[in-house]
Amino acid sequence: MRRHDLNEFLDDYLDDEHADDGSRRRGSRARRGEPNEVFDPQSTRSGRLTEHERARLAALRDSAETAPELPPDTDRWTTWGDGERGPHPRPEWVVTELAAADTELGVVKTGKEADVHLVRRAVPGTDRACLMAAKRYRSNEHRLFHRDAGYLEGRRVRRSREMRAMANRTAFGRNLIAEQWTVAEFAALSRLWSVGVPVPYPVQRSGTELLMEFVGEADGTAAPRLAETRPDPDELVELWHQLVAALDVLASHGMTHGDLSAYNLLVHDGRLVLIDLPQIVDVVANPRGPEFLARDVANVMGWFRSRGLSEQVADPAEVTASLLVSAGLD
């Protein structure tokens, strides 16, 4: 498969607009010279919602007024009919019935930009149910997004007013950042899952909430992060080979994780899973792409070395050089 242009791919997602009938109109609107209304160009007041988000919330309010009473011990009706949905072929475990309801089961992980909650989606009166991780970006508390500039080089935001709002970190700008990073992570997960990178399946995105496959046990116990594991020598080597294979697929499609460490890799039933991908980097379009790739390798290599992986098995310079070749940069 030819390498996908990540820059254009993310632009398509950032330019998507939902029509009144629920269909999606792709970013080609902008290329035809028509206005794009995902972000409100008139928004100058602090914290003002985008037109798209305002319409979405109004629709939710209207549907809530006419919806039947929720089943006992549930928190909301399914949001499957709202927002973007994950790629095909869709796993059978995904509950798509509009009669389903969601139940909040607790917090899986807290962070400075987003929290991850455990959600059970089930169809009342049936055995159709699934567990999902709900990643919810906070729209006005993004303390770590000072790194935006480096990660987003090579991506484009077309409106200078929006760029200024994000650069100045106004309340409206932070809302835009939260939405942009949610869209970027959903786009990245969709692309990576489609090409075979071990990532959670992205179920759907609604506003700044990203619902994805829960990686863990049926009882709601989350899979441990790589940093929390103590693999034996054979397991360590196997996990390393899995990681290099995943990074090679990423590189062959012109991408690198951008913030890779032992803390955003999960281990479930001996399988390595990459998570936390809003800052994914296009190693070709981003002038610092090779630098980010080399840093990803060095960061995770340090953990494997600390657990006893030999330099003969894992040479960071050699791995980085190989990945740059896969990315077509050497």
GROMACS .gro file of C-alpha atoms in nm:
model
  330
    1MET     CA    1   0.000   0.000   0.000
    2ARG     CA    2   0.132   0.343  -0.090
    3ARG     CA    3   0.206   0.582   0.194
    4HIS     CA    4  -0.093   0.800   0.278
    5ASP     CA    5  -0.040   1.174   0.297
    6LEU     CA    6  -0.120   1.231   0.665
    7ASN     CA    7  -0.140   1.605   0.613
    8GLU     CA    8  -0.425   1.575   0.359
    9PHE     CA    9  -0.588   1.298   0.564
   10LEU     CA   10  -0.609   1.516   0.875
   11ASP     CA   11  -0.722   1.814   0.668
   12ASP     CA   12  -1.015   1.606   0.541
   13TYR     CA   13  -1.119   1.524   0.896
   14LEU     CA   14  -1.074   1.881   1.018
   15ASP     CA   15  -1.283   2.009   0.726
   16ASP     CA   16  -1.569   1.756   0.754
   17GLU     CA   17  -1.917   1.899   0.801
   18HIS     CA   18  -2.239   1.722   0.888
   19ALA     CA   19  -2.539   1.809   0.674
   20ASP     CA   20  -2.884   1.860   0.822
   21ASP     CA   21  -2.984   1.511   0.710
   22GLY     CA   22  -2.696   1.356   0.903
   23SER     CA   23  -2.480   1.287   0.597
   24ARG     CA   24  -2.118   1.397   0.584
   25ARG     CA   25  -1.970   1.643   0.335
   26ARG     CA   26  -1.597   1.602   0.291
   27GLY     CA   27  -1.327   1.867   0.294
   28SER     CA   28  -1.365   1.908  -0.083
   29ARG     CA   29  -1.608   2.193   0.002
   30ALA     CA   30  -1.313   2.412   0.087
   31ARG     CA   31  -1.126   2.305  -0.224
   32ARG     CA   32  -1.428   2.411  -0.432
   33GLY     CA   33  -1.415   2.753  -0.268
   34GLU     CA   34  -1.729   2.704  -0.058
   35PRO     CA   35  -1.735   2.814   0.308
   36ASN     CA   36  -1.651   2.561   0.576
   37GLU     CA   37  -1.860   2.601   0.890
   38VAL     CA   38  -1.711   2.345   1.127
   39PHE     CA   39  -1.557   2.636   1.320
   40ASP     CA   40  -1.749   2.961   1.362
   41PRO     CA   41  -1.550   3.237   1.187
   42GLN     CA   42  -1.756   3.499   1.371
   43SER     CA   43  -1.660   3.375   1.716
   44THR     CA   44  -1.473   3.649   1.896
   45ARG     CA   45  -1.631   3.620   2.238
   46SER     CA   46  -1.439   3.424   2.500
   47GLY     CA   47  -1.532   3.057   2.503
   48ARG     CA   48  -1.799   3.078   2.233
   49LEU     CA   49  -1.898   2.738   2.093
   50THR     CA   50  -1.845   2.652   1.730
   51GLU     CA   51  -2.154   2.650   1.509
   52HIS     CA   52  -2.117   2.275   1.463
   53GLU     CA   53  -2.099   2.212   1.837
   54ARG     CA   54  -2.391   2.445   1.907
   55ALA     CA   55  -2.606   2.259   1.652
   56ARG     CA   56  -2.500   1.925   1.799
   57LEU     CA   57  -2.594   2.029   2.151
   58ALA     CA   58  -2.928   2.169   2.034
   59ALA     CA   59  -3.007   1.840   1.863
   60LEU     CA   60  -2.919   1.650   2.179
   61ARG     CA   61  -3.144   1.878   2.385
   62ASP     CA   62  -3.435   1.834   2.143
   63SER     CA   63  -3.395   1.457   2.135
   64ALA     CA   64  -3.374   1.443   2.515
   65GLU     CA   65  -3.709   1.618   2.543
   66THR     CA   66  -3.885   1.356   2.330
   67ALA     CA   67  -3.682   1.046   2.425
   68PRO     CA   68  -3.842   0.773   2.636
   69GLU     CA   69  -3.735   0.730   2.995
   70LEU     CA   70  -3.390   0.578   3.038
   71PRO     CA   71  -3.364   0.217   3.155
   72PRO     CA   72  -3.272   0.179   3.525
   73ASP     CA   73  -2.906   0.228   3.618
   74THR     CA   74  -2.809   0.385   3.286
   75ASP     CA   75  -2.683   0.738   3.226
   76ARG     CA   76  -2.772   0.826   2.867
   77TRP     CA   77  -2.908   0.686   2.545
   78THR     CA   78  -2.648   0.570   2.296
   79THR     CA   79  -2.469   0.847   2.106
   80TRP     CA   80  -2.415   0.618   1.806
   81GLY     CA   81  -2.637   0.836   1.590
   82ASP     CA   82  -2.432   1.147   1.671
   83GLY     CA   83  -2.095   1.233   1.522
   84GLU     CA   84  -1.835   1.033   1.330
   85ARG     CA   85  -1.820   0.654   1.331
   86GLY     CA   86  -1.525   0.419   1.309
   87PRO     CA   87  -1.391   0.255   0.994
   88HIS     CA   88  -1.509  -0.061   0.822
   89PRO     CA   89  -1.493  -0.352   0.857
   90ARG     CA   90  -1.653  -0.278   1.193
   91PRO     CA   91  -1.587  -0.538   1.469
   92GLU     CA   92  -1.889  -0.745   1.564
   93TRP     CA   93  -1.864  -0.644   1.929
   94VAL     CA   94  -1.951  -0.280   1.852
   95VAL     CA   95  -2.309  -0.211   1.964
   96THR     CA   96  -2.474  -0.005   1.690
   97GLU     CA   97  -2.840  -0.044   1.790
   98LEU     CA   98  -3.006   0.292   1.854
   99ALA     CA   99  -3.208   0.134   2.136
  100ALA     CA  100  -2.888   0.091   2.340
  101ALA     CA  101  -2.807   0.291   2.651
  102ASP     CA  102  -2.473   0.387   2.809
  103THR     CA  103  -2.371   0.338   3.170
  104GLU     CA  104  -2.074   0.512   3.332
  105LEU     CA  105  -1.866   0.260   3.526
  106GLY     CA  106  -1.586   0.483   3.655
  107VAL     CA  107  -1.262   0.656   3.564
  108VAL     CA  108  -0.986   0.453   3.400
  109LYS     CA  109  -0.725   0.727   3.378
  110THR     CA  110  -0.696   1.098   3.449
  111GLY     CA  111  -0.473   1.339   3.260
  112LYS     CA  112  -0.404   1.708   3.219
  113GLU     CA  113  -0.579   1.732   2.881
  114ALA     CA  114  -0.830   1.447   2.899
  115ASP     CA  115  -0.979   1.183   3.126
  116VAL     CA  116  -1.063   0.828   3.022
  117HIS     CA  117  -1.385   0.676   3.154
  118LEU     CA  118  -1.518   0.320   3.133
  119VAL     CA  119  -1.856   0.303   2.960
  120ARG     CA  120  -2.084   0.004   2.909
  121ARG     CA  121  -2.316   0.024   2.608
  122ALA     CA  122  -2.597  -0.232   2.610
  123VAL     CA  123  -2.934  -0.301   2.451
  124PRO     CA  124  -3.187  -0.342   2.735
  125GLY     CA  125  -3.343  -0.686   2.756
  126THR     CA  126  -3.075  -0.851   2.538
  127ASP     CA  127  -2.722  -0.983   2.577
  128ARG     CA  128  -2.586  -0.722   2.332
  129ALA     CA  129  -2.330  -0.519   2.526
  130CYS     CA  130  -1.974  -0.391   2.504
  131LEU     CA  131  -1.722  -0.203   2.713
  132MET     CA  132  -1.564   0.113   2.573
  133ALA     CA  133  -1.308   0.365   2.684
  134ALA     CA  134  -1.447   0.720   2.663
  135LYS     CA  135  -1.166   0.974   2.626
  136ARG     CA  136  -1.300   1.320   2.703
  137TYR     CA  137  -1.084   1.621   2.626
  138ARG     CA  138  -1.127   1.921   2.853
  139SER     CA  139  -1.187   2.222   2.633
  140ASN     CA  140  -1.037   2.488   2.862
  141GLU     CA  141  -0.767   2.322   3.070
  142HIS     CA  142  -0.499   2.218   2.823
  143ARG     CA  143  -0.181   2.283   3.015
  144LEU     CA  144   0.042   2.059   2.806
  145PHE     CA  145  -0.063   2.189   2.467
  146HIS     CA  146   0.234   2.427   2.473
  147ARG     CA  147   0.385   2.156   2.253
  148ASP     CA  148   0.128   2.213   1.976
  149ALA     CA  149   0.357   2.414   1.752
  150GLY     CA  150   0.615   2.140   1.709
  151TYR     CA  151   0.367   1.858   1.663
  152LEU     CA  152   0.139   2.048   1.426
  153GLU     CA  153   0.406   2.167   1.185
  154GLY     CA  154   0.302   2.034   0.847
  155ARG     CA  155  -0.069   2.048   0.936
  156ARG     CA  156  -0.280   2.342   0.832
  157VAL     CA  157  -0.559   2.544   0.990
  158ARG     CA  158  -0.702   2.763   0.719
  159ARG     CA  159  -0.844   3.058   0.912
  160SER     CA  160  -0.600   3.313   1.048
  161ARG     CA  161  -0.848   3.417   1.320
  162GLU     CA  162  -0.860   3.061   1.451
  163MET     CA  163  -0.482   3.033   1.435
  164ARG     CA  164  -0.449   3.353   1.640
  165ALA     CA  165  -0.705   3.232   1.894
  166MET     CA  166  -0.518   2.904   1.939
  167ALA     CA  167  -0.179   3.072   1.952
  168ASN     CA  168  -0.300   3.321   2.215
  169ARG     CA  169  -0.477   3.047   2.413
  170THR     CA  170  -0.802   3.240   2.441
  171ALA     CA  171  -1.097   3.043   2.576
  172PHE     CA  172  -1.230   3.010   2.223
  173GLY     CA  173  -0.885   2.906   2.105
  174ARG     CA  174  -0.862   2.635   2.371
  175ASN     CA  175  -1.204   2.506   2.262
  176LEU     CA  176  -1.070   2.484   1.908
  177ILE     CA  177  -0.757   2.306   2.027
  178ALA     CA  178  -0.960   2.047   2.218
  179GLU     CA  179  -1.179   1.980   1.916
  180GLN     CA  180  -0.885   1.973   1.678
  181TRP     CA  181  -0.691   1.726   1.889
  182THR     CA  182  -0.997   1.503   1.935
  183VAL     CA  183  -1.053   1.500   1.560
  184ALA     CA  184  -0.683   1.436   1.500
  185GLU     CA  185  -0.674   1.139   1.739
  186PHE     CA  186  -0.991   0.987   1.592
  187ALA     CA  187  -0.849   1.031   1.241
  188ALA     CA  188  -0.517   0.877   1.344
  189LEU     CA  189  -0.678   0.578   1.515
  190SER     CA  190  -0.907   0.521   1.216
  191ARG     CA  191  -0.616   0.528   0.973
  192LEU     CA  192  -0.383   0.317   1.188
  193TRP     CA  193  -0.647   0.055   1.267
  194SER     CA  194  -0.725   0.027   0.895
  195VAL     CA  195  -0.362  -0.042   0.800
  196GLY     CA  196  -0.303  -0.295   1.078
  197VAL     CA  197  -0.125  -0.099   1.351
  198PRO     CA  198  -0.214  -0.239   1.697
  199VAL     CA  199  -0.435   0.042   1.831
  200PRO     CA  200  -0.779   0.037   1.998
  201TYR     CA  201  -1.066   0.035   1.751
  202PRO     CA  202  -1.213   0.391   1.733
  203VAL     CA  203  -1.588   0.345   1.778
  204GLN     CA  204  -1.703   0.705   1.731
  205ARG     CA  205  -1.635   1.072   1.800
  206SER     CA  206  -1.894   1.319   1.928
  207GLY     CA  207  -1.765   1.669   1.997
  208THR     CA  208  -1.464   1.631   2.224
  209GLU     CA  209  -1.551   1.277   2.334
  210LEU     CA  210  -1.375   0.985   2.168
  211LEU     CA  211  -1.520   0.638   2.227
  212MET     CA  212  -1.286   0.351   2.155
  213GLU     CA  213  -1.226  -0.015   2.225
  214PHE     CA  214  -1.158  -0.087   2.591
  215VAL     CA  215  -0.833  -0.280   2.621
  216GLY     CA  216  -0.868  -0.498   2.927
  217GLU     CA  217  -1.073  -0.769   3.092
  218ALA     CA  218  -1.446  -0.829   3.074
  219ASP     CA  219  -1.481  -0.727   3.439
  220GLY     CA  220  -1.355  -0.376   3.357
  221THR     CA  221  -0.994  -0.422   3.469
  222ALA     CA  222  -0.779  -0.217   3.234
  223ALA     CA  223  -0.472  -0.368   3.070
  224PRO     CA  224  -0.149  -0.254   3.236
  225ARG     CA  225   0.079  -0.004   3.073
  226LEU     CA  226   0.413  -0.144   2.957
  227ALA     CA  227   0.586   0.055   3.233
  228GLU     CA  228   0.385  -0.138   3.493
  229THR     CA  229   0.485  -0.484   3.366
  230ARG     CA  230   0.778  -0.706   3.458
  231PRO     CA  231   0.821  -0.937   3.157
  232ASP     CA  232   1.064  -1.227   3.166
  233PRO     CA  233   1.352  -1.223   2.911
  234ASP     CA  234   1.161  -1.410   2.642
  235GLU     CA  235   0.852  -1.191   2.683
  236LEU     CA  236   1.070  -0.880   2.672
  237VAL     CA  237   1.219  -0.978   2.337
  238GLU     CA  238   0.875  -1.065   2.198
  239LEU     CA  239   0.732  -0.731   2.304
  240TRP     CA  240   1.027  -0.550   2.151
  241HIS     CA  241   0.977  -0.722   1.816
  242GLN     CA  242   0.606  -0.637   1.827
  243LEU     CA  243   0.691  -0.273   1.890
  244VAL     CA  244   0.945  -0.252   1.606
  245ALA     CA  245   0.693  -0.413   1.369
  246ALA     CA  246   0.428  -0.157   1.470
  247LEU     CA  247   0.670   0.134   1.429
  248ASP     CA  248   0.768   0.002   1.087
  249VAL     CA  249   0.405   0.000   0.971
  250LEU     CA  250   0.368   0.354   1.102
  251ALA     CA  251   0.684   0.467   0.923
  252SER     CA  252   0.586   0.299   0.596
  253HIS     CA  253   0.276   0.521   0.601
  254GLY     CA  254   0.479   0.831   0.680
  255MET     CA  255   0.396   0.851   1.050
  256THR     CA  256   0.546   0.824   1.395
  257HIS     CA  257   0.373   0.830   1.733
  258GLY     CA  258   0.526   1.160   1.842
  259ASP     CA  259   0.523   1.098   2.218
  260LEU     CA  260   0.607   0.731   2.255
  261SER     CA  261   0.704   0.588   2.592
  262ALA     CA  262   0.639   0.287   2.810
  263TYR     CA  263   0.343   0.478   2.956
  264ASN     CA  264   0.138   0.491   2.636
  265LEU     CA  265   0.181   0.126   2.542
  266LEU     CA  266  -0.059  -0.132   2.685
  267VAL     CA  267   0.006  -0.504   2.722
  268HIS     CA  268  -0.297  -0.731   2.699
  269ASP     CA  269  -0.269  -1.110   2.669
  270GLY     CA  270   0.088  -1.076   2.545
  271ARG     CA  271  -0.011  -0.819   2.279
  272LEU     CA  272   0.127  -0.467   2.266
  273VAL     CA  273  -0.124  -0.186   2.196
  274LEU     CA  274  -0.036   0.177   2.116
  275ILE     CA  275  -0.252   0.447   2.278
  276ASP     CA  276  -0.259   0.828   2.320
  277LEU     CA  277  -0.216   0.939   1.961
  278PRO     CA  278  -0.349   1.296   1.926
  279GLN     CA  279   0.001   1.427   1.850
  280ILE     CA  280   0.084   1.176   1.574
  281VAL     CA  281   0.351   1.326   1.348
  282ASP     CA  282   0.381   1.321   0.970
  283VAL     CA  283   0.750   1.245   0.937
  284VAL     CA  284   0.756   1.365   0.575
  285ALA     CA  285   0.559   1.691   0.590
  286ASN     CA  286   0.683   1.794   0.936
  287PRO     CA  287   1.036   1.940   0.915
  288ARG     CA  288   1.108   1.784   1.255
  289GLY     CA  289   0.956   1.450   1.162
  290PRO     CA  290   1.283   1.249   1.166
  291GLU     CA  291   1.368   1.410   1.502
  292PHE     CA  292   1.036   1.296   1.652
  293LEU     CA  293   1.084   0.947   1.512
  294ALA     CA  294   1.435   0.918   1.658
  295ARG     CA  295   1.308   1.045   1.993
  296ASP     CA  296   1.025   0.787   1.997
  297VAL     CA  297   1.277   0.509   1.944
  298ALA     CA  298   1.518   0.644   2.206
  299ASN     CA  299   1.245   0.694   2.468
  300VAL     CA  300   1.106   0.346   2.451
  301MET     CA  301   1.450   0.191   2.404
  302GLY     CA  302   1.554   0.328   2.741
  303TRP     CA  303   1.279   0.130   2.912
  304PHE     CA  304   1.363  -0.195   2.731
  305ARG     CA  305   1.732  -0.150   2.810
  306SER     CA  306   1.649  -0.093   3.178
  307ARG     CA  307   1.467  -0.427   3.178
  308GLY     CA  308   1.768  -0.610   3.038
  309LEU     CA  309   1.725  -0.607   2.659
  310SER     CA  310   2.070  -0.637   2.504
  311GLU     CA  311   2.219  -0.387   2.262
  312GLN     CA  312   2.265  -0.668   2.011
  313VAL     CA  313   1.887  -0.706   1.998
  314ALA     CA  314   1.802  -0.336   2.015
  315ASP     CA  315   2.034  -0.073   1.874
  316PRO     CA  316   1.844   0.260   1.864
  317ALA     CA  317   2.055   0.407   1.583
  318GLU     CA  318   2.004   0.098   1.369
  319VAL     CA  319   1.629   0.087   1.438
  320THR     CA  320   1.588   0.457   1.362
  321ALA     CA  321   1.782   0.425   1.035
  322SER     CA  322   1.564   0.131   0.930
  323LEU     CA  323   1.245   0.323   1.006
  324LEU     CA  324   1.361   0.625   0.807
  325VAL     CA  325   1.416   0.395   0.511
  326SER     CA  326   1.063   0.261   0.553
  327ALA     CA  327   0.936   0.619   0.556
  328GLY     CA  328   1.122   0.690   0.231
  329LEU     CA  329   1.354   0.944   0.390
  330ASP     CA  330   1.685   0.764   0.347
   0.00000   0.00000   0.00000
